[in-house]
């Protein structure tokens, strides 16, 4: 009861801004090296000016330079940062991609509203992906030295990203997933929501309200709740598209319930987008978070430029239904995602191996996942 009372006191502004004990613990850290590949779980991750190192640094583009934005699958083991990718699929020779070699430049690469130049990973990679997808495709790497892709200044002024959709980090909590699964007919795993930072030990959906988050002496700012596209409805193991958990989230995590005056009634929210204040500094030393790190926070009462006149009645809403950015609007995300085959990511020694175990998504659906062959060194 004491803990619950303290929680509500902080929620309504009566408690300390930073609790004397952690609000949660970092349960998992995930990165997504190739945009739209499933997450790679790592024990710790350094923070760069664009987010976690390696996160969304690569993307596959079509013949017009437009990013494929479907979500595909994978996993990563531990070990030192790898030096190259290994890509393989039954019936195709493995493809080796160095992680940092300087390559030719390709122009007019586009991801949503941004366009610019990127490093082309070469003809061999282009042939490999084109053969797999059945369409002209190229693998490109973000050109960090000269390209800048800023975040939406309405929410996070001065921050930047690579090929991620909107913001450098996405946080979600295990408590929120557990609460959602209690009302679903079939539970879903956290990989449906693709967070970078998964925390545990906090109340369901309380991360909606966190304004300032401290992890390992680093300061993260909660800038906007994550409005979800169709990805949470895709089974990350076999690529099958369904309707859940979005249909259930519409009943209590949608604009219709949380923001009745908002135009788009069909948006649903799960997780919160973050920025890290220390990423604005040129100093790289010590910018790292680890699994098991305690998470400290203070609650968020306003967001997106809200003037702070939120009524006590709104503050006292059932926590599950509180939307931290209800006055701040939502970022627009372009549609037209393309469905492709699963690209599981594995690691062996100092090389990442991406094993293609499915086929491209089409009218016949997806093939069942198959055991990936042993990656080559």
Coordinates of C-alpha atoms in Angstrom, one line a residue:
X1 CA 0.0 0.0 0.0
X2 CA 2.8 2.4 0.8
X3 CA 4.4 1.9 -2.6
X4 CA 1.1 2.4 -4.3
X5 CA 0.4 5.5 -2.3
X6 CA 3.8 6.9 -3.1
X7 CA 3.3 6.1 -6.8
X8 CA -0.1 8.0 -6.9
X9 CA 1.4 10.9 -4.9
X10 CA 4.2 11.3 -7.5
X11 CA 1.7 10.9 -10.3
X12 CA -0.4 13.8 -9.0
X13 CA 2.6 16.0 -8.2
X14 CA 2.7 15.5 -4.5
X15 CA 5.8 13.3 -4.3
X16 CA 9.5 13.8 -4.9
X17 CA 10.6 14.5 -8.5
X18 CA 13.1 11.7 -8.4
X19 CA 12.1 8.7 -6.2
X20 CA 14.6 7.4 -3.6
X21 CA 14.5 4.0 -5.2
X22 CA 14.5 2.9 -8.9
X23 CA 11.2 3.0 -10.7
X24 CA 12.3 0.0 -12.9
X25 CA 15.2 -2.0 -14.1
X26 CA 16.6 -2.3 -17.6
X27 CA 15.5 -5.8 -18.6
X28 CA 16.7 -5.9 -22.2
X29 CA 18.6 -3.7 -24.7
X30 CA 17.9 -4.2 -28.4
X31 CA 19.4 -2.8 -31.6
X32 CA 18.2 -3.2 -35.2
X33 CA 21.3 -2.9 -37.5
X34 CA 19.3 -3.2 -40.7
X35 CA 16.1 -1.2 -40.7
X36 CA 13.1 -3.5 -40.6
X37 CA 15.1 -6.5 -39.2
X38 CA 14.1 -8.0 -35.9
X39 CA 15.9 -6.8 -32.8
X40 CA 19.3 -7.9 -31.6
X41 CA 19.6 -8.4 -27.8
X42 CA 22.8 -7.2 -26.3
X43 CA 24.1 -7.0 -22.7
X44 CA 25.1 -3.4 -23.1
X45 CA 25.1 -0.7 -25.7
X46 CA 27.1 2.5 -26.2
X47 CA 25.2 5.6 -27.1
X48 CA 26.2 7.7 -30.1
X49 CA 24.9 11.0 -31.4
X50 CA 22.1 9.1 -33.3
X51 CA 21.1 6.5 -30.7
X52 CA 22.6 3.1 -29.9
X53 CA 25.7 2.2 -31.9
X54 CA 24.8 0.2 -35.1
X55 CA 21.1 0.8 -34.7
X56 CA 19.4 1.3 -38.1
X57 CA 22.7 2.1 -39.8
X58 CA 21.7 0.0 -42.9
X59 CA 18.7 -0.2 -45.0
X60 CA 17.7 -2.0 -48.2
X61 CA 16.4 0.3 -50.9
X62 CA 14.6 -0.4 -54.3
X63 CA 15.7 0.8 -57.7
X64 CA 14.4 4.3 -56.9
X65 CA 16.3 4.6 -53.7
X66 CA 13.3 4.2 -51.5
X67 CA 13.6 2.2 -48.3
X68 CA 11.9 -1.1 -47.8
X69 CA 10.1 -0.6 -44.6
X70 CA 8.6 -4.0 -43.9
X71 CA 9.6 -5.6 -40.6
X72 CA 11.6 -8.8 -40.8
X73 CA 13.1 -11.2 -38.3
X74 CA 16.3 -12.1 -36.4
X75 CA 18.4 -12.4 -33.2
X76 CA 21.9 -11.8 -32.1
X77 CA 24.2 -13.5 -29.6
X78 CA 26.8 -11.8 -27.4
X79 CA 30.4 -11.0 -28.0
X80 CA 32.6 -8.2 -29.3
X81 CA 31.3 -5.8 -31.9
X82 CA 31.5 -7.6 -35.2
X83 CA 33.6 -6.5 -38.2
X84 CA 31.3 -7.8 -41.0
X85 CA 27.9 -9.1 -41.9
X86 CA 27.3 -12.6 -43.3
X87 CA 24.1 -13.0 -45.1
X88 CA 22.9 -16.4 -46.2
X89 CA 19.8 -18.3 -47.3
X90 CA 19.2 -21.8 -48.6
X91 CA 20.0 -22.0 -52.3
X92 CA 22.2 -18.8 -52.3
X93 CA 25.9 -18.3 -51.5
X94 CA 26.7 -16.3 -48.3
X95 CA 27.2 -12.6 -48.8
X96 CA 30.0 -10.9 -46.7
X97 CA 29.5 -7.2 -45.9
X98 CA 32.2 -5.2 -44.0
X99 CA 30.8 -2.9 -41.4
X100 CA 33.0 0.1 -41.8
X101 CA 34.8 0.0 -45.2
X102 CA 34.3 3.1 -47.2
X103 CA 32.2 2.4 -50.3
X104 CA 30.9 4.2 -53.3
X105 CA 28.2 6.7 -52.7
X106 CA 24.6 6.4 -53.9
X107 CA 22.4 9.5 -54.0
X108 CA 18.6 10.0 -53.6
X109 CA 18.1 7.5 -50.8
X110 CA 14.8 8.2 -49.1
X111 CA 13.3 7.1 -45.8
X112 CA 9.9 8.7 -45.2
X113 CA 10.4 12.5 -45.4
X114 CA 14.2 12.4 -45.6
X115 CA 16.4 12.0 -48.6
X116 CA 20.1 12.1 -49.0
X117 CA 23.2 10.1 -49.9
X118 CA 24.4 6.8 -48.4
X119 CA 27.3 4.4 -48.9
X120 CA 26.4 1.7 -51.4
X121 CA 27.6 -1.7 -50.1
X122 CA 28.4 -2.8 -53.6
X123 CA 27.4 -4.8 -56.7
X124 CA 27.6 -8.2 -55.0
X125 CA 25.2 -7.1 -52.2
X126 CA 22.9 -5.6 -54.8
X127 CA 22.8 -8.8 -56.8
X128 CA 22.2 -10.8 -53.7
X129 CA 19.3 -8.8 -52.4
X130 CA 17.9 -8.4 -55.9
X131 CA 17.9 -12.1 -56.4
X132 CA 16.3 -12.7 -53.0
X133 CA 13.6 -10.1 -53.4
X134 CA 13.0 -10.5 -57.1
X135 CA 13.3 -6.8 -57.6
X136 CA 16.3 -4.5 -58.1
X137 CA 17.6 -3.7 -54.6
X138 CA 20.7 -2.4 -52.9
X139 CA 22.0 -2.4 -49.4
X140 CA 23.1 1.0 -48.2
X141 CA 24.8 2.4 -45.1
X142 CA 24.1 5.8 -43.5
X143 CA 26.7 8.4 -44.4
X144 CA 27.5 9.7 -41.0
X145 CA 30.3 12.0 -42.0
X146 CA 28.2 14.4 -44.1
X147 CA 24.5 13.5 -43.8
X148 CA 22.2 14.7 -41.0
X149 CA 18.7 13.5 -40.5
X150 CA 17.1 15.6 -37.7
X151 CA 14.3 14.5 -35.4
X152 CA 11.0 16.4 -35.5
X153 CA 11.9 19.7 -33.8
X154 CA 8.3 20.0 -32.4
X155 CA 9.3 17.2 -30.0
X156 CA 13.1 17.0 -29.9
X157 CA 15.0 20.0 -31.1
X158 CA 18.7 19.4 -32.1
X159 CA 18.7 15.6 -32.1
X160 CA 19.4 13.4 -35.1
X161 CA 18.9 9.8 -36.2
X162 CA 20.0 7.5 -39.0
X163 CA 17.4 5.2 -40.7
X164 CA 15.1 4.8 -37.7
X165 CA 11.6 6.1 -38.2
X166 CA 11.3 9.1 -35.9
X167 CA 13.4 9.2 -32.7
X168 CA 16.7 7.6 -31.4
X169 CA 15.2 5.4 -28.7
X170 CA 11.9 3.6 -27.9
X171 CA 11.2 2.4 -24.4
X172 CA 8.5 0.0 -23.4
X173 CA 7.8 -1.9 -20.1
X174 CA 7.2 -5.6 -19.4
X175 CA 4.4 -4.5 -17.1
X176 CA 2.6 -2.9 -20.0
X177 CA 2.9 -6.0 -22.1
X178 CA 1.8 -8.2 -19.3
X179 CA -1.3 -6.1 -18.7
X180 CA -2.1 -6.1 -22.5
X181 CA -1.7 -9.9 -22.6
X182 CA -4.2 -10.3 -19.8
X183 CA -6.9 -9.0 -22.1
X184 CA -5.8 -10.7 -25.3
X185 CA -7.1 -14.1 -26.4
X186 CA -3.6 -15.0 -27.5
X187 CA -0.6 -13.3 -25.8
X188 CA 2.0 -11.6 -27.9
X189 CA 5.7 -11.2 -27.3
X190 CA 7.5 -7.9 -26.9
X191 CA 9.2 -8.2 -30.3
X192 CA 5.9 -7.1 -31.9
X193 CA 6.6 -3.6 -30.5
X194 CA 10.4 -3.4 -31.3
X195 CA 11.7 -1.3 -28.3
X196 CA 15.3 -0.4 -27.8
X197 CA 15.0 -0.3 -24.1
X198 CA 12.8 -2.8 -22.2
X199 CA 12.3 -2.0 -18.6
X200 CA 10.7 -4.2 -15.8
X201 CA 9.3 -3.6 -12.3
X202 CA 7.1 -0.6 -13.0
X203 CA 3.3 -0.2 -13.1
X204 CA 1.6 -0.9 -16.5
X205 CA 1.8 2.1 -18.8
X206 CA 3.4 4.3 -16.2
X207 CA 6.2 4.9 -18.8
X208 CA 3.7 7.0 -20.6
X209 CA 4.2 9.7 -17.9
X210 CA 7.9 9.7 -17.5
X211 CA 9.4 13.0 -18.4
X212 CA 13.0 12.6 -17.2
X213 CA 14.6 9.2 -17.0
X214 CA 18.1 8.5 -15.5
X215 CA 20.0 5.4 -16.4
X216 CA 23.7 5.0 -15.5
X217 CA 24.0 8.7 -15.0
X218 CA 22.6 9.4 -18.5
X219 CA 19.5 11.6 -18.8
X220 CA 16.8 10.5 -21.2
X221 CA 13.9 12.7 -22.1
X222 CA 10.4 11.3 -22.8
X223 CA 9.3 13.2 -25.9
X224 CA 6.3 11.5 -27.5
X225 CA 4.3 8.3 -27.1
X226 CA 4.8 5.9 -29.9
X227 CA 1.8 5.7 -32.3
X228 CA 1.9 2.2 -33.8
X229 CA 1.6 1.2 -37.4
X230 CA 0.7 -2.3 -38.6
X231 CA 4.0 -3.9 -37.4
X232 CA 2.6 -5.1 -34.0
X233 CA 0.1 -7.2 -35.9
X234 CA 2.8 -9.1 -37.8
X235 CA 4.0 -12.4 -36.2
X236 CA 7.8 -11.9 -36.1
X237 CA 8.5 -15.6 -36.2
X238 CA 6.6 -16.5 -39.4
X239 CA 5.5 -13.2 -40.9
X240 CA 1.8 -13.8 -40.7
X241 CA -0.3 -10.6 -40.6
X242 CA -3.2 -10.5 -38.2
X243 CA -5.4 -8.0 -36.4
X244 CA -4.1 -8.3 -32.8
X245 CA -3.0 -6.7 -30.6
X246 CA -4.1 -3.5 -32.4
X247 CA -7.8 -4.4 -32.3
X248 CA -7.7 -4.7 -28.5
X249 CA -5.5 -1.7 -28.1
X250 CA -8.1 0.3 -30.0
X251 CA -10.5 -0.2 -27.0
X252 CA -8.3 1.5 -24.5
X253 CA -5.1 2.9 -26.0
X254 CA -6.5 4.8 -29.0
X255 CA -7.2 8.4 -29.9
X256 CA -10.9 7.7 -29.8
X257 CA -10.6 6.9 -26.1
X258 CA -7.6 9.1 -25.1
X259 CA -8.0 12.1 -27.3
X260 CA -11.6 12.3 -28.6
X261 CA -11.0 15.6 -30.4
X262 CA -8.1 14.2 -32.4
X263 CA -8.7 13.7 -36.1
X264 CA -7.2 10.2 -36.5
X265 CA -9.3 8.0 -34.2
X266 CA -7.6 4.8 -35.3
X267 CA -4.1 5.4 -33.9
X268 CA -3.0 3.3 -31.0
X269 CA -0.1 3.9 -28.6
X270 CA 2.4 1.6 -26.9
X271 CA 5.8 2.7 -25.6
X272 CA 7.5 6.1 -25.4
X273 CA 10.0 7.7 -27.7
X274 CA 13.1 9.0 -26.0
X275 CA 16.2 11.2 -26.6
X276 CA 19.4 11.2 -24.6
X277 CA 20.7 14.6 -23.6
X278 CA 24.3 13.4 -23.4
X279 CA 24.1 12.4 -27.1
X280 CA 24.3 16.2 -27.9
X281 CA 27.9 16.3 -26.5
X282 CA 31.0 15.5 -28.5
X283 CA 32.3 13.4 -25.6
X284 CA 31.8 9.7 -26.1
X285 CA 33.4 8.2 -23.0
X286 CA 31.0 6.7 -20.4
X287 CA 27.9 6.9 -22.6
X288 CA 26.7 3.3 -22.1
X289 CA 23.8 1.5 -20.5
X290 CA 23.7 -2.1 -19.4
X291 CA 21.1 -4.8 -18.7
X292 CA 20.3 -4.6 -15.0
X293 CA 20.9 -0.9 -14.7
X294 CA 18.3 0.8 -12.3
X295 CA 15.9 3.3 -13.9
X296 CA 15.0 6.5 -12.1
X297 CA 12.4 8.9 -13.3
X298 CA 10.0 11.7 -12.7
X299 CA 6.5 11.8 -14.0
X300 CA 5.4 13.7 -17.0
X301 CA 2.3 15.9 -16.7
X302 CA 2.6 17.7 -20.0
X303 CA 4.2 17.1 -23.4
X304 CA 4.6 18.6 -26.9
X305 CA 4.5 22.2 -25.7
X306 CA 1.4 21.8 -23.5
X307 CA 1.1 24.8 -21.3
X308 CA 0.4 22.8 -18.1
X309 CA -3.3 23.6 -17.6
X310 CA -4.2 19.9 -17.5
X311 CA -7.0 19.4 -15.0
X312 CA -6.8 17.4 -11.8
X313 CA -9.6 15.2 -13.2
X314 CA -7.4 14.3 -16.2
X315 CA -4.4 13.6 -13.9
X316 CA -6.6 11.2 -11.9
X317 CA -7.7 9.2 -14.9
X318 CA -7.2 5.5 -14.7
X319 CA -3.5 5.1 -15.3
X320 CA -4.0 2.6 -18.2
X321 CA -5.8 5.3 -20.1
X322 CA -3.5 8.2 -19.5
X323 CA -1.7 9.5 -22.7
X324 CA 1.3 11.6 -21.8
X325 CA 1.2 13.6 -25.1
X326 CA -2.5 14.0 -25.4
X327 CA -2.1 17.7 -26.1
X328 CA 1.0 17.4 -28.3
X329 CA -0.3 15.7 -31.4
X330 CA 1.2 12.7 -33.2
X331 CA 3.9 12.5 -35.8
X332 CA 2.7 11.4 -39.3
X333 CA 4.2 8.2 -40.6
X334 CA 4.0 7.4 -44.3
X335 CA 2.2 4.1 -45.2
X336 CA 2.8 1.6 -48.0
X337 CA 5.0 -0.8 -46.1
X338 CA 6.3 -3.6 -48.2
X339 CA 6.3 -7.2 -46.9
X340 CA 9.5 -9.3 -47.4
X341 CA 10.9 -12.5 -46.1
X342 CA 12.4 -13.1 -42.6
X343 CA 16.0 -12.1 -42.2
X344 CA 17.1 -13.6 -38.9
X345 CA 20.3 -12.2 -37.5
X346 CA 22.8 -14.4 -35.8
X347 CA 26.4 -13.8 -34.6
X348 CA 29.4 -16.1 -34.6
X349 CA 32.8 -14.8 -33.5
X350 CA 33.4 -11.4 -35.0
X351 CA 30.8 -11.5 -37.7
X352 CA 27.1 -11.0 -37.8
X353 CA 25.2 -13.5 -39.9
X354 CA 21.8 -12.7 -41.4
X355 CA 20.1 -16.0 -42.4
X356 CA 17.1 -15.7 -44.7
X357 CA 14.6 -18.3 -43.7
X358 CA 11.4 -17.3 -45.4
X359 CA 10.4 -15.7 -48.6
X360 CA 8.9 -12.4 -49.6
X361 CA 5.4 -11.7 -48.4
X362 CA 2.8 -12.0 -51.2
X363 CA -0.7 -13.3 -51.8
X364 CA 0.3 -16.8 -50.7
X365 CA 1.6 -15.6 -47.3
X366 CA 4.9 -16.6 -45.7
X367 CA 6.7 -19.9 -45.6
X368 CA 7.2 -21.4 -42.2
X369 CA 10.6 -20.6 -40.6
X370 CA 13.3 -23.1 -41.3
X371 CA 16.5 -23.8 -39.4
X372 CA 19.2 -21.5 -40.5
X373 CA 22.4 -23.1 -41.8
X374 CA 25.6 -22.6 -39.8
X375 CA 27.1 -19.1 -40.6
X376 CA 30.4 -19.0 -42.4
X377 CA 33.3 -17.2 -40.8

